[in-house]
Backbone as ProteinMPNN parsed JSONL, in Angstrom:
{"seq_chain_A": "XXXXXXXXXXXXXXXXXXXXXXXXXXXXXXXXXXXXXXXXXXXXXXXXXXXXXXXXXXXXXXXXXXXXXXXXXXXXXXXXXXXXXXXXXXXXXXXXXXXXXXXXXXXXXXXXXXXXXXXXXXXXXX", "coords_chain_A": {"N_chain_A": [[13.763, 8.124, 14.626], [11.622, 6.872, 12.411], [9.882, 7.007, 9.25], [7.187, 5.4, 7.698], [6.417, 4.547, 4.52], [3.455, 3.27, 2.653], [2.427, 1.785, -0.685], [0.497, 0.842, -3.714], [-1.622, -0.35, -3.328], [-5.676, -1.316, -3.829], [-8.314, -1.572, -6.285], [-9.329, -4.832, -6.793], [-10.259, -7.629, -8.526], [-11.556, -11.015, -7.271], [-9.36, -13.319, -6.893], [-7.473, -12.42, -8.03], [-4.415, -10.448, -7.875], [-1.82, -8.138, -6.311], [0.638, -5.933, -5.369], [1.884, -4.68, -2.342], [3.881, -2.197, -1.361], [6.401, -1.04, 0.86], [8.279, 1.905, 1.838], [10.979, 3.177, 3.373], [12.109, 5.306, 5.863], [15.191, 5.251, 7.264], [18.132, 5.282, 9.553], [19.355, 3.092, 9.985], [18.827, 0.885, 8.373], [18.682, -2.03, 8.575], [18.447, -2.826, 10.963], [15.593, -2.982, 12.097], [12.894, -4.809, 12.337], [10.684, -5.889, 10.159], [7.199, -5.846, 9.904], [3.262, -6.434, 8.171], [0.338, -5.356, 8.592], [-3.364, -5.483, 8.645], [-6.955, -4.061, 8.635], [-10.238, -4.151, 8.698], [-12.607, -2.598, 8.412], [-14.512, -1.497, 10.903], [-13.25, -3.436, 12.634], [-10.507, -5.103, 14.362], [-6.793, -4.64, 14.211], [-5.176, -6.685, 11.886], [-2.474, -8.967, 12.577], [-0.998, -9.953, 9.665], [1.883, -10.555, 8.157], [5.202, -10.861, 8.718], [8.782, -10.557, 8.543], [11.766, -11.339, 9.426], [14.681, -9.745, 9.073], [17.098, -9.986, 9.165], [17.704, -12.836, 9.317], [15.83, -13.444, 7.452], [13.581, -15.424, 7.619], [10.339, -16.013, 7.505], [6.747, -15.184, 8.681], [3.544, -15.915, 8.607], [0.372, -14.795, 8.644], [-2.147, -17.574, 9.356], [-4.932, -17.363, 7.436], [-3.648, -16.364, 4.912], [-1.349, -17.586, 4.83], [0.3, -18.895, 2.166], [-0.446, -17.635, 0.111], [-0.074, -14.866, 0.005], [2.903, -13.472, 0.286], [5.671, -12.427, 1.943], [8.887, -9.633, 1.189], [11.904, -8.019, 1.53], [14.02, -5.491, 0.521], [16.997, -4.352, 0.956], [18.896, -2.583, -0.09], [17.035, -0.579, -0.915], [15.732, 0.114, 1.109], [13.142, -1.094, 1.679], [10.212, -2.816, 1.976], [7.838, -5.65, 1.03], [4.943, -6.589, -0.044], [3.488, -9.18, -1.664], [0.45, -10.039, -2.626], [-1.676, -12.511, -3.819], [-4.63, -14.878, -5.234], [-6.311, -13.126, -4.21], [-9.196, -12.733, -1.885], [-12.462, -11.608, -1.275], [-12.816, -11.086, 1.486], [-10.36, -10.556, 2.187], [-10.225, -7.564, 1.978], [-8.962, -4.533, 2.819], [-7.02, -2.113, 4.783], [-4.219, -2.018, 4.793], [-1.049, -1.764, 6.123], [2.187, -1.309, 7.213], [4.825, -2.033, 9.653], [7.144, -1.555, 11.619], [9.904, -2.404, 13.79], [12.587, -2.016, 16.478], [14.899, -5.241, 17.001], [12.362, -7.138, 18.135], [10.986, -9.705, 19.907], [10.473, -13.194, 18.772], [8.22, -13.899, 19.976], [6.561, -12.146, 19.847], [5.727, -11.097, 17.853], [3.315, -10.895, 16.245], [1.904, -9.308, 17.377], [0.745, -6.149, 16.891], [0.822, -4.104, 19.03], [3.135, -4.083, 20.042], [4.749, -2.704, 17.796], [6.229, 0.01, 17.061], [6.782, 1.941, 15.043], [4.268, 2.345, 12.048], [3.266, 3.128, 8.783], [0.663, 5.036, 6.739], [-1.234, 3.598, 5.911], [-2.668, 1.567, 3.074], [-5.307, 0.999, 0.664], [-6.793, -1.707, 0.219], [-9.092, -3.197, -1.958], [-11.32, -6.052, -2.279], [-13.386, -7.507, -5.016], [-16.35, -9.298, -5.371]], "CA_chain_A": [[12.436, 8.202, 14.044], [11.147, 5.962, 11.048], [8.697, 7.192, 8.664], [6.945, 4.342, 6.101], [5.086, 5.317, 3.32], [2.753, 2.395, 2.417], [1.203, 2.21, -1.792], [0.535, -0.757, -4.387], [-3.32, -1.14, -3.039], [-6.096, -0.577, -5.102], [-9.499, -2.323, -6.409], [-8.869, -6.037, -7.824], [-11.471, -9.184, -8.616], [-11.548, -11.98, -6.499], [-8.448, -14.281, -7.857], [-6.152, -11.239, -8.789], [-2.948, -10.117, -7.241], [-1.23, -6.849, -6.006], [1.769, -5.828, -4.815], [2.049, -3.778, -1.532], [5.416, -1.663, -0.83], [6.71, 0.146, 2.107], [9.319, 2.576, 1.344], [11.066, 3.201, 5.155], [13.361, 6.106, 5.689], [15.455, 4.727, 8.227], [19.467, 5.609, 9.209], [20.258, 2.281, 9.893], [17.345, 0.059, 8.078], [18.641, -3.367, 9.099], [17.975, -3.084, 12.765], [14.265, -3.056, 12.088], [12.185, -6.143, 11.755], [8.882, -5.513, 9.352], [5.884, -6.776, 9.354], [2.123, -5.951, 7.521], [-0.788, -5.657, 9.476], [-4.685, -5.195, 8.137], [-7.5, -3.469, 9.373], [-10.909, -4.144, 8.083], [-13.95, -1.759, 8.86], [-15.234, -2.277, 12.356], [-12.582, -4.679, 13.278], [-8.982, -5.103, 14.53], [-5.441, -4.227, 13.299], [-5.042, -8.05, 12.492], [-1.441, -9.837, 11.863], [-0.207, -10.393, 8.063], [3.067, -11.324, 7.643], [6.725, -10.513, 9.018], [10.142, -11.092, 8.107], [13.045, -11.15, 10.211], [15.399, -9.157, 8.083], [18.434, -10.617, 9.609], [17.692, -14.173, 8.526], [14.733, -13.817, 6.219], [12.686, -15.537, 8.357], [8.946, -15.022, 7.323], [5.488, -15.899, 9.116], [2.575, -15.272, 7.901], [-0.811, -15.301, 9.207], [-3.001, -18.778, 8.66], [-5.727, -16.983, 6.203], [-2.997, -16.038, 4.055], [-0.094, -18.747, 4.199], [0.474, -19.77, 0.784], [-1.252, -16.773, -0.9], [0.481, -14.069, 0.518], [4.546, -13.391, 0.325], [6.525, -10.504, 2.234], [10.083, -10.13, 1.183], [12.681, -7.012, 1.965], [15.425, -4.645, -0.295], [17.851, -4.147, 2.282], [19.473, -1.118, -0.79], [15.798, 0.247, -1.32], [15.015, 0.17, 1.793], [11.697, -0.992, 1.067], [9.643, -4.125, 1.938], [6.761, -5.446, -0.468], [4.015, -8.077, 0.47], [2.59, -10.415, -2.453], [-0.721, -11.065, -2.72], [-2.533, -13.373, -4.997], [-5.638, -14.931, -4.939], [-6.959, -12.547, -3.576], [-10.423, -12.756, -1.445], [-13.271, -10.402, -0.75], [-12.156, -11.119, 2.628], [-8.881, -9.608, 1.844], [-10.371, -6.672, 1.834], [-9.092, -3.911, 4.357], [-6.544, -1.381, 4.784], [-2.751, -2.742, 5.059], [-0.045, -1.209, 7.225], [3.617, -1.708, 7.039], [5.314, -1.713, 10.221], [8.831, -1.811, 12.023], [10.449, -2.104, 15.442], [13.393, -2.809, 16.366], [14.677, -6.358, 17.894], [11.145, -7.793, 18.387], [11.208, -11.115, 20.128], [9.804, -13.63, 17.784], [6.893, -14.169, 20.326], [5.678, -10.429, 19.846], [5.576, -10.005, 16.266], [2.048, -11.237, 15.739], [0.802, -8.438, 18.179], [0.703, -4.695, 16.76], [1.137, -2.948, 19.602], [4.508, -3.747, 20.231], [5.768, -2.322, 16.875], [6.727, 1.593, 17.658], [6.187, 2.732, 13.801], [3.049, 2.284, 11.082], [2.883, 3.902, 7.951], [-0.439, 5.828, 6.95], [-1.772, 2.498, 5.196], [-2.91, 1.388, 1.501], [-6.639, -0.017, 0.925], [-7.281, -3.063, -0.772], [-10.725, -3.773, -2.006], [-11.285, -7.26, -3.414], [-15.018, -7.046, -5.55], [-16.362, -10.281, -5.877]], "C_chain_A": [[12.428, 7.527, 12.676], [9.813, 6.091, 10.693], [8.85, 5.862, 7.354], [5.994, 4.624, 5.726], [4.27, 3.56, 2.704], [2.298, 2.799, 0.578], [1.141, 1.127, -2.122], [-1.024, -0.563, -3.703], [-3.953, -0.546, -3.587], [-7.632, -1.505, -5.092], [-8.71, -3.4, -7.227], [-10.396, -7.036, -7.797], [-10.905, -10.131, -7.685], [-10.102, -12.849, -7.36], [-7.245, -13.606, -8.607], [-5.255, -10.976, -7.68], [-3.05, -8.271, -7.079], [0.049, -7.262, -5.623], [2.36, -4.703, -3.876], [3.581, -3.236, -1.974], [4.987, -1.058, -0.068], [8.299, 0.731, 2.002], [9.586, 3.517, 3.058], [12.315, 4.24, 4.835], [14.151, 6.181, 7.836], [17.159, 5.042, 8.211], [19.96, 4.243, 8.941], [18.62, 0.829, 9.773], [17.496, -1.565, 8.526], [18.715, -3.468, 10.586], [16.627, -3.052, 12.761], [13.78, -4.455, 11.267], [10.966, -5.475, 11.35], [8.126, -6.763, 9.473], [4.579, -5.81, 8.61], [1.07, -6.496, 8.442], [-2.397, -5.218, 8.501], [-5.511, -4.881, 8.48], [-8.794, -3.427, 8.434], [-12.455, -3.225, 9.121], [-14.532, -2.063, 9.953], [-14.213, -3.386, 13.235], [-11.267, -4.134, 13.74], [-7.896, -5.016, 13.624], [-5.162, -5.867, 13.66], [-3.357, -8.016, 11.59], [-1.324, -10.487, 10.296], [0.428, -11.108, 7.875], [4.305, -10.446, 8.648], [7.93, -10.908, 8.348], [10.842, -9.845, 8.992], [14.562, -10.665, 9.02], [17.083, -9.869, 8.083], [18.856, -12.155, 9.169], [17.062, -14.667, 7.498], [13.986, -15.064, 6.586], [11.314, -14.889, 7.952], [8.082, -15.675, 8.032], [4.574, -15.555, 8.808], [1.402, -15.596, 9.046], [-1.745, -16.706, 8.801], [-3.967, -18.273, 7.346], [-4.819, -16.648, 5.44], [-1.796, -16.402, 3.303], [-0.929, -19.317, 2.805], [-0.294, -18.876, -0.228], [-0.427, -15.346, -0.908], [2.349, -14.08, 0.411], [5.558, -12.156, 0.702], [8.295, -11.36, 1.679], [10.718, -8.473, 1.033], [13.758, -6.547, 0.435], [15.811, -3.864, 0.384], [18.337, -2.548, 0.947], [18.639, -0.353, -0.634], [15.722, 0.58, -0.174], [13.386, 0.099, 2.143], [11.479, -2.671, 1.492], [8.702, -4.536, 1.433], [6.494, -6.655, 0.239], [3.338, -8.112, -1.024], [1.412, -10.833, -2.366], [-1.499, -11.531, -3.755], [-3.402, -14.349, -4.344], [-6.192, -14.45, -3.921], [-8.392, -12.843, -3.064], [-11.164, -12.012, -0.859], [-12.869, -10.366, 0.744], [-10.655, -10.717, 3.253], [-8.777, -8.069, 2.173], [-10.325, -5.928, 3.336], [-7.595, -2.899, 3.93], [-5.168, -2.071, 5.487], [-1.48, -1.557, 5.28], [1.375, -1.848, 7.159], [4.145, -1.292, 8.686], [6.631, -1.965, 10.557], [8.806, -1.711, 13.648], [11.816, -3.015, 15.438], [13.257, -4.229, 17.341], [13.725, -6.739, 18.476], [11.487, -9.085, 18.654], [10.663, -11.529, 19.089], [8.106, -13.647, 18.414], [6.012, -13.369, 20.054], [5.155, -10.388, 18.494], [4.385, -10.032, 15.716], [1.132, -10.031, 16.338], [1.178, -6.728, 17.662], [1.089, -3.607, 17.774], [2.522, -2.898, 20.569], [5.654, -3.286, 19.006], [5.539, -0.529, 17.321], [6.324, 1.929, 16.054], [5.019, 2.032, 12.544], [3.348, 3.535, 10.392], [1.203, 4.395, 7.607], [-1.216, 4.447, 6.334], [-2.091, 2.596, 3.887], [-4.263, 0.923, 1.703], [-6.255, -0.585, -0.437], [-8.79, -3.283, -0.519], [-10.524, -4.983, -2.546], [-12.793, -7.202, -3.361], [-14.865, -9.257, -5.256], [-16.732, -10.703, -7.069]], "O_chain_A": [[13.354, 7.751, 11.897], [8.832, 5.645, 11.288], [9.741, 5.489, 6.591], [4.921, 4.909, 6.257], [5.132, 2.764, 2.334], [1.874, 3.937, 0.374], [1.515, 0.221, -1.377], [-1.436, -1.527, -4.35], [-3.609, 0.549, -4.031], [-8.032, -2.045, -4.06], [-7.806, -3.179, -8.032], [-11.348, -6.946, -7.022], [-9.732, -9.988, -7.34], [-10.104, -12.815, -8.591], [-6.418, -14.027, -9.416], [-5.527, -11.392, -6.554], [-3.88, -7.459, -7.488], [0.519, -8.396, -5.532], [3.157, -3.882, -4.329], [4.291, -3.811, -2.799], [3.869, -0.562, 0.069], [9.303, 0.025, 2.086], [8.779, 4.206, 3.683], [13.181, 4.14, 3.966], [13.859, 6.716, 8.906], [17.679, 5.09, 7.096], [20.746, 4.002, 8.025], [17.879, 0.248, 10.566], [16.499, -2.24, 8.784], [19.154, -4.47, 11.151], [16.329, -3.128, 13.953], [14.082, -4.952, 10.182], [10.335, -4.667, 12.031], [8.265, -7.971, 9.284], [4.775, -4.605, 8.458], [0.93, -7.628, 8.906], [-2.181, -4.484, 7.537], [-5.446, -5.55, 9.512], [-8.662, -2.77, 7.401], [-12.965, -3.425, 10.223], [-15.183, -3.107, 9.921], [-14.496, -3.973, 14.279], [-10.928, -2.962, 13.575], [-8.005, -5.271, 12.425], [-4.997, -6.383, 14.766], [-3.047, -7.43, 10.552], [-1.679, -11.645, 10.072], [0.127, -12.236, 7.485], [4.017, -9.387, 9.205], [7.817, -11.761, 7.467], [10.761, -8.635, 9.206], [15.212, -11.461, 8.342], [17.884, -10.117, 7.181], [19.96, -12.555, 8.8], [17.282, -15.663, 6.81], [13.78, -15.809, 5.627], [11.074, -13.682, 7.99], [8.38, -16.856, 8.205], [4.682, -14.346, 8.6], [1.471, -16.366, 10.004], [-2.008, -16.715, 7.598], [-3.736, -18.799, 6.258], [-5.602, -16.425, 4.517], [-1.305, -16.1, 2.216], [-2.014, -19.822, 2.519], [-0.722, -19.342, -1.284], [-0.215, -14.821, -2.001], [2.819, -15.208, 0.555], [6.04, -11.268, -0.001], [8.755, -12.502, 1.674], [10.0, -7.683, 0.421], [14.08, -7.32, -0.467], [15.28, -2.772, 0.586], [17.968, -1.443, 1.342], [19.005, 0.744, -0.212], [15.587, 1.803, -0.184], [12.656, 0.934, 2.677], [12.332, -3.549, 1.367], [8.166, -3.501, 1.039], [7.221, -7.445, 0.841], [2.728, -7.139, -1.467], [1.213, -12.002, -2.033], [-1.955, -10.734, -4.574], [-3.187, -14.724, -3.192], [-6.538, -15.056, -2.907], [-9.025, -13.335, -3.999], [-10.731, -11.57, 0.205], [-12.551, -9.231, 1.1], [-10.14, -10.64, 4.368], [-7.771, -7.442, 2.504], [-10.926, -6.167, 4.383], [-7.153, -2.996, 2.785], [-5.184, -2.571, 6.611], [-1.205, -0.645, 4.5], [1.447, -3.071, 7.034], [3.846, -0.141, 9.004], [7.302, -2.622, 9.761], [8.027, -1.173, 14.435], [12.123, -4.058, 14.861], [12.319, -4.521, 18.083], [13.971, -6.808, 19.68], [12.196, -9.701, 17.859], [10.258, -10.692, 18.282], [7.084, -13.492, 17.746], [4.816, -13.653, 19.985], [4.221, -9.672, 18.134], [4.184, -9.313, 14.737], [-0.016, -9.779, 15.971], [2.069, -6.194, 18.324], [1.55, -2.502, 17.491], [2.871, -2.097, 21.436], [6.879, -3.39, 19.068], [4.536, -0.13, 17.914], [5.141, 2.265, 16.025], [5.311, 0.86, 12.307], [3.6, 4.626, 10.904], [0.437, 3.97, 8.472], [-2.386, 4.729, 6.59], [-1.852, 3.686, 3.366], [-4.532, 0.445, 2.805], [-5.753, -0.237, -1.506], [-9.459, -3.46, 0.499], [-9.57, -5.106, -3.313], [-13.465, -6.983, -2.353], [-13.951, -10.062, -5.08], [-16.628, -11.893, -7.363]]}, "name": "protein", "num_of_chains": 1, "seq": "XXXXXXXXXXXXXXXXXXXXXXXXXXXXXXXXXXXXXXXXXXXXXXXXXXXXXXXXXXXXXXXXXXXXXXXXXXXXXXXXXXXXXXXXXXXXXXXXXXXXXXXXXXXXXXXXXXXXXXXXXXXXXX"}
């Protein structure tokens, strides 16, 4: 069993930053690949970002390449997504997940990760 605690989200302006974490209590934390998923009011749990912990391997979603940055602390056990320039369209409730050995083809789809933390909201005002 793997519980992740999701914080870091908050209200920002259009053009401002945050800094998610997911703090994972895990026995053996490098057998789990993370990713961040988002979930905006009325809509779908959409694809974020990942990283392959094993190679550091990241993908991101298109709206967010090059704005966005996940990256892992294999000691902490903790993974943290980057975001800057932020956009009202940003705005939504962000999810940390895990599973283990995920093909690469899967990782874009949510409902093959086995754990989610309770999520963080991000507002971006304009």
């Amino acid at each position: 069993q793997v519980q992740l605690v999701e914080s870091g989200g908050g209200l920002v302006q259009a053009g401002g930053s945050l800094r998610l974490s997911c703090a994972a209590s895990a026995g053996t934390f490098s057998n789990y690949n993370m990713g961040w998923f988002r979930q905006a009011p009325g809509k779908e749990r959409d694809f974020v970002a990942h990283i392959d912990r094993s190679s550091g391997t990241q993908h991101y979603a298109d709206s967010v390449k090059g704005r966005f940055a996940i990256s892992s602390d294999n000691a902490k056990k903790s993974v943290y997504l980057q975001l800057n320039s932020l956009k009202p369209e940003d705005t939504a409730v962000y999810y940390c997940a895990a599973e283990r050995n995920l093909p690469f083809e899967f990782i874009t789809a949510s409902h093959y990760y086995t754990y989610f933390g309770q999520g963080t909201q991000v507002t971006v005002s304009s």
